[in-house]
Amino acid sequence: MAVQGSVETMDPPKSPLRDALPATEGHQVAPPRGDTVDVGQQPCAGRGLLSAKLDNLTPLEIGSGGASMAGAHHEPGSAHDSEEHADDFHFASLQSPQIKPSRDPYVFQKHSPGKGSPGKGPGKICRSHSMMDMEKMSLVEADDETSSQSSAEEPPAVAGKVYVLEHTTGTVKEDGGAHVGQGAATSKGMRRSHSTLDVHVVSDSEVDEAEEPITLPPERKPGEHLLVVLDMDHTMVGNLVALSDRDNVESNIDWDYWPEDREKGLAVEAILPYLQRGMLRPGLIAALTAMRDIGATVVVYTHSEYRWAVKVCAAMEQMVGFKFVFKLFSRQDCRDGHPSFLAKKSLEYVVDRLKEEDGLAWASVDTAIMFDDDKNALYAGEVGRLVVVPSYDYWEPCQWDEVITEDLLARNSDDVVDLVRRTVIDWGVAPPSYGKPEEERSAEEREMDEKWKTQRDKKRSILMNYNKVSKLDRLWANVKTALTQVAYFDQEHMEAFPDKVRKAIE
């Protein structure tokens, strides 16, 4: 179904927006991670208190006939496979050509880097392909494992019709933001894998001596041939699933009626306050400023869909205060759109695109550095360029039904209402009997709804407690230290730089 309307946003500083983005499809979900902090602890060194707390929660099953069976199909061996999600349960769904996101107004034009950046030329955040289908996962949590029948009966398959929207964020972990999903036909519990924050404080004895300064011509910068590739979710920002879910359900449904005075989806200015409150990883602004000062080229390579990722990048640039994204690579630039990739992402692909489309003849896999919280993001031949960072899991709720009220649903067709109902139940953001009149709910359904609410509140409390220690994260502060210790990024220094950064963040 075609999406109506578009999102108006505030232009980021020095980043003219360009229209006419192609349509994309689908949307995605993510489970929670992150927890207590031990100063000096190695990144990803343990599961922590949060993991232990979540292990004490038991699956909430809605029954094999529930709406949860309408989730997105997960292809074995696809880009979604990783050690991190090895034990997750995936659901099959029908794909529909009717679900078509709107044209996205957020396209950025990079300013020319000037004489001192030969070969760079004007670049832009640009879309490569339409978005592919993405995996769906639901959280299964409650106080007991008693299975009950959901009110959302699984309808017969109808060609060309979709029953549940997919999520659009790039990293779907165990919770996705206090979502309480369905276990469907299995009561298999989630595998906990919560990494710790990087709060290592580098002492003077651990810091390498800065190299002697090198005198360069006025037009040259020491890192003008350094390519920095940044993952987005859980690397630059925290857990955005709650925000993307609202954006998804508002903008990816062909509403019969929508209030004229309300935009569909989240605008950039609506995302910005979340970044300001803590969703942007601490120290990132200073690290990006250091990259800009040395003349490095920064690209974002995310597993999120382009239409969502471009909004997040625009909001980050507004908060940072300058344009830093030379080019945006999204889900279709991962193995989802390139089955021949040997891992979820490919640095060789990024380098080839920069050479062919942006004139960066100097770009090379051997001298690039990539930051990602997924240790399996690159294949073995490129993993030497990957710096695996601790997952940053700051989370906040975002009310998905602020605009989608009962009155609004009453003014839309039964098909639209059914799609909304099945989607939000499957995502775990609404109780199992959502959409059913209170007087028609059985005692068993009321009991399941109460268990859902209890489980949601427990998860939210755990995630919000994590936020209290998120400000201690030192990842990007330590990366900045490593950047400023290199006087000039020649071939030798760029090849050795990932090892230097790993030492700095240990």
Tab-separated table of N, CA, C and O in Angstrom, residues 89-145:
chain	number	residue	atom	x	y	z
A	89	PHE	N	14.343	-16.629	18.045
A	89	PHE	CA	13.319	-17.306	17.267
A	89	PHE	C	12.789	-16.343	16.220
A	89	PHE	O	12.500	-15.212	16.506
A	90	HIS	N	12.676	-16.792	14.979
A	90	HIS	CA	12.241	-15.931	13.885
A	90	HIS	C	10.887	-16.405	13.364
A	90	HIS	O	10.562	-17.597	13.406
A	91	PHE	N	10.120	-15.483	12.829
A	91	PHE	CA	8.784	-15.785	12.385
A	91	PHE	C	8.649	-15.559	10.885
A	91	PHE	O	9.345	-14.755	10.300
A	92	ALA	N	7.733	-16.297	10.273
A	92	ALA	CA	7.509	-16.158	8.833
A	92	ALA	C	6.344	-15.217	8.586
A	92	ALA	O	5.404	-15.158	9.362
A	93	SER	N	6.401	-14.487	7.481
A	93	SER	CA	5.306	-13.572	7.160
A	93	SER	C	5.111	-13.479	5.675
A	93	SER	O	5.962	-13.866	4.883
A	94	LEU	N	3.960	-12.934	5.307
A	94	LEU	CA	3.687	-12.645	3.908
A	94	LEU	C	4.245	-11.275	3.585
A	94	LEU	O	4.131	-10.357	4.355
A	95	GLN	N	4.837	-11.142	2.436
A	95	GLN	CA	5.354	-9.850	2.002
A	95	GLN	C	4.332	-9.200	1.087
A	95	GLN	O	3.744	-9.857	0.230
A	96	SER	N	4.101	-7.929	1.231
A	96	SER	CA	3.068	-7.266	0.456
A	96	SER	C	3.593	-6.083	-0.320
A	96	SER	O	4.278	-5.233	0.215
A	97	PRO	N	3.284	-6.011	-1.597
A	97	PRO	CA	3.690	-4.845	-2.385
A	97	PRO	C	2.909	-3.607	-1.987
A	97	PRO	O	3.185	-2.518	-2.447
A	98	GLN	N	1.888	-3.779	-1.126
A	98	GLN	CA	1.092	-2.622	-0.704
A	98	GLN	C	1.808	-1.771	0.322
A	98	GLN	O	1.489	-0.613	0.495
A	99	ILE	N	2.775	-2.343	1.055
A	99	ILE	CA	3.484	-1.584	2.091
A	99	ILE	C	4.648	-0.861	1.457
A	99	ILE	O	5.678	-1.440	1.195
A	100	LYS	N	4.482	0.395	1.185
A	100	LYS	CA	5.536	1.162	0.511
A	100	LYS	C	5.755	2.484	1.234
A	100	LYS	O	4.895	3.346	1.199
A	101	PRO	N	6.896	2.655	1.896
A	101	PRO	CA	7.184	3.916	2.580
A	101	PRO	C	7.205	5.086	1.612
A	101	PRO	O	7.442	4.926	0.416
A	102	SER	N	6.999	6.272	2.150
A	102	SER	CA	6.951	7.466	1.327
A	102	SER	C	8.325	7.882	0.841
A	102	SER	O	9.335	7.436	1.338
A	103	ARG	N	8.347	8.761	-0.132
A	103	ARG	CA	9.593	9.336	-0.592
A	103	ARG	C	10.189	10.128	0.544
A	103	ARG	O	9.518	10.915	1.185
A	104	ASP	N	11.439	9.918	0.783
A	104	ASP	CA	12.080	10.567	1.940
A	104	ASP	C	12.719	11.882	1.533
A	104	ASP	O	13.467	11.942	0.567
A	105	PRO	N	12.429	12.972	2.246
A	105	PRO	CA	12.988	14.279	1.883
A	105	PRO	C	14.388	14.514	2.396
A	105	PRO	O	14.964	15.547	2.147
A	106	TYR	N	14.963	13.538	3.130
A	106	TYR	CA	16.229	13.806	3.778
A	106	TYR	C	17.397	13.305	2.946
A	106	TYR	O	17.765	12.151	2.999
A	107	VAL	N	17.980	14.153	2.136
A	107	VAL	CA	19.197	13.821	1.408
A	107	VAL	C	20.165	14.957	1.625
A	107	VAL	O	19.796	16.115	1.578
A	108	PHE	N	21.432	14.639	1.872
A	108	PHE	CA	22.384	15.652	2.260
A	108	PHE	C	23.444	15.841	1.191
A	108	PHE	O	23.893	14.895	0.578
A	109	GLN	N	23.881	17.071	0.990
A	109	GLN	CA	24.955	17.374	0.058
A	109	GLN	C	26.178	17.761	0.847
A	109	GLN	O	26.139	18.659	1.669
A	110	LYS	N	27.290	17.068	0.642
A	110	LYS	CA	28.517	17.382	1.368
A	110	LYS	C	29.198	18.571	0.720
A	110	LYS	O	29.307	18.654	-0.492
A	111	HIS	N	29.703	19.495	1.534
A	111	HIS	CA	30.453	20.627	1.013
A	111	HIS	C	31.799	20.149	0.509
A	111	HIS	O	32.373	19.192	1.000
A	112	SER	N	32.306	20.828	-0.473
A	112	SER	CA	33.608	20.446	-1.008
A	112	SER	C	34.670	20.539	0.062
A	112	SER	O	34.728	21.487	0.823
A	113	PRO	N	35.533	19.505	0.173
A	113	PRO	CA	36.566	19.528	1.212
A	113	PRO	C	37.702	20.486	0.926
A	113	PRO	O	38.559	20.682	1.760
A	114	GLY	N	37.709	21.084	-0.245
A	114	GLY	CA	38.747	22.078	-0.514
A	114	GLY	C	39.951	21.502	-1.222
A	114	GLY	O	40.041	20.337	-1.563
A	115	LYS	N	40.924	22.352	-1.450
A	115	LYS	CA	42.101	21.960	-2.214
A	115	LYS	C	42.887	20.856	-1.538
A	115	LYS	O	43.553	20.087	-2.193
A	116	GLY	N	42.872	20.833	-0.233
A	116	GLY	CA	43.710	19.888	0.490
A	116	GLY	C	43.185	18.476	0.491
A	116	GLY	O	43.717	17.628	1.175
A	117	SER	N	42.116	18.180	-0.243
A	117	SER	CA	41.549	16.835	-0.248
A	117	SER	C	41.418	16.328	-1.671
A	117	SER	O	40.343	16.245	-2.223
A	118	PRO	N	42.545	16.071	-2.333
A	118	PRO	CA	42.519	15.634	-3.723
A	118	PRO	C	41.696	14.383	-3.888
A	118	PRO	O	41.806	13.441	-3.137
A	119	GLY	N	40.836	14.400	-4.878
A	119	GLY	CA	40.057	13.222	-5.196
A	119	GLY	C	38.754	13.098	-4.437
A	119	GLY	O	37.908	12.309	-4.796
A	120	LYS	N	38.578	13.867	-3.387
A	120	LYS	CA	37.343	13.703	-2.605
A	120	LYS	C	36.148	14.292	-3.343
A	120	LYS	O	35.167	13.631	-3.569
A	121	GLY	N	36.259	15.543	-3.738
A	121	GLY	CA	35.187	16.172	-4.465
A	121	GLY	C	33.900	16.231	-3.661
A	121	GLY	O	33.823	15.753	-2.559
A	122	PRO	N	32.843	16.824	-4.249
A	122	PRO	CA	31.580	16.887	-3.534
A	122	PRO	C	31.001	15.495	-3.393
A	122	PRO	O	30.975	14.732	-4.326
A	123	GLY	N	30.527	15.195	-2.232
A	123	GLY	CA	29.901	13.900	-1.996
A	123	GLY	C	28.518	14.129	-1.431
A	123	GLY	O	28.070	15.240	-1.299
A	124	LYS	N	27.845	13.049	-1.098
A	124	LYS	CA	26.508	13.194	-0.542
A	124	LYS	C	26.117	11.917	0.151
A	124	LYS	O	26.638	10.853	-0.130
A	125	ILE	N	25.175	12.046	1.086
A	125	ILE	CA	24.539	10.855	1.605
A	125	ILE	C	23.512	10.472	0.561
A	125	ILE	O	22.588	11.214	0.310
A	126	CYS	N	23.694	9.335	-0.062
A	126	CYS	CA	22.772	8.982	-1.124
A	126	CYS	C	22.311	7.554	-0.970
A	126	CYS	O	22.985	6.733	-0.391
A	127	ARG	N	21.168	7.259	-1.502
A	127	ARG	CA	20.585	5.952	-1.378
A	127	ARG	C	21.079	5.076	-2.505
A	127	ARG	O	21.196	5.494	-3.629
A	128	SER	N	21.376	3.812	-2.167
A	128	SER	CA	21.887	2.905	-3.163
A	128	SER	C	20.787	2.065	-3.787
A	128	SER	O	20.757	1.838	-4.979
A	129	HIS	N	19.916	1.555	-2.965
A	129	HIS	CA	18.901	0.638	-3.427
A	129	HIS	C	17.645	0.843	-2.609
A	129	HIS	O	17.652	1.442	-1.557
A	130	SER	N	16.533	0.223	-3.053
A	130	SER	CA	15.347	0.177	-2.204
A	130	SER	C	15.609	-0.811	-1.088
A	130	SER	O	16.428	-1.715	-1.228
A	131	MET	N	14.904	-0.661	0.023
A	131	MET	CA	15.181	-1.503	1.191
A	131	MET	C	14.642	-2.898	0.993
A	131	MET	O	13.591	-3.113	0.425
A	132	MET	N	15.368	-3.871	1.517
A	132	MET	CA	14.962	-5.275	1.443
A	132	MET	C	14.150	-5.638	2.684
A	132	MET	O	14.089	-4.910	3.654
A	133	ASP	N	13.574	-6.833	2.645
A	133	ASP	CA	12.857	-7.326	3.830
A	133	ASP	C	13.848	-7.635	4.935
A	133	ASP	O	14.955	-8.023	4.674
A	134	MET	N	13.407	-7.455	6.156
A	134	MET	CA	14.316	-7.646	7.306
A	134	MET	C	13.686	-8.587	8.304
A	134	MET	O	12.476	-8.745	8.343
A	135	GLU	N	14.521	-9.217	9.097
A	135	GLU	CA	14.053	-10.165	10.098
A	135	GLU	C	13.176	-9.519	11.145
A	135	GLU	O	13.242	-8.336	11.380
A	136	LYS	N	12.351	-10.346	11.742
A	136	LYS	CA	11.518	-9.901	12.862
A	136	LYS	C	11.739	-10.796	14.044
A	136	LYS	O	11.843	-11.991	13.901
A	137	MET	N	11.843	-10.187	15.206
A	137	MET	CA	11.969	-10.968	16.429
A	137	MET	C	11.055	-10.373	17.481
A	137	MET	O	10.892	-9.172	17.538
A	138	SER	N	10.477	-11.217	18.301
A	138	SER	CA	9.627	-10.763	19.398
A	138	SER	C	10.172	-11.265	20.716
A	138	SER	O	10.719	-12.353	20.781
A	139	LEU	N	10.029	-10.484	21.757
A	139	LEU	CA	10.475	-10.905	23.084
A	139	LEU	C	9.378	-11.683	23.757
A	139	LEU	O	8.205	-11.377	23.639
A	140	VAL	N	9.805	-12.675	24.476
A	140	VAL	CA	8.857	-13.558	25.117
A	140	VAL	C	9.135	-13.535	26.598
A	140	VAL	O	10.107	-14.103	27.038
A	141	GLU	N	8.334	-12.824	27.392
A	141	GLU	CA	8.631	-12.685	28.816
A	141	GLU	C	7.342	-12.635	29.627
A	141	GLU	O	6.399	-11.967	29.262
A	142	ALA	N	7.292	-13.294	30.797
A	142	ALA	CA	6.209	-13.187	31.762
A	142	ALA	C	6.558	-13.917	33.030
A	142	ALA	O	7.676	-14.377	33.180
A	143	ASP	N	5.635	-14.041	33.929
A	143	ASP	CA	5.930	-14.640	35.218
A	143	ASP	C	5.784	-16.153	35.215
A	143	ASP	O	6.213	-16.820	36.149
A	144	ASP	N	5.109	-16.755	34.233
A	144	ASP	CA	5.048	-18.203	34.114
A	144	ASP	C	4.993	-18.587	32.660
A	144	ASP	O	4.955	-17.752	31.786
A	145	GLU	N	5.015	-19.879	32.380
A	145	GLU	CA	5.092	-20.352	31.007
A	145	GLU	C	3.777	-20.966	30.536
A	145	GLU	O	3.754	-21.793	29.635
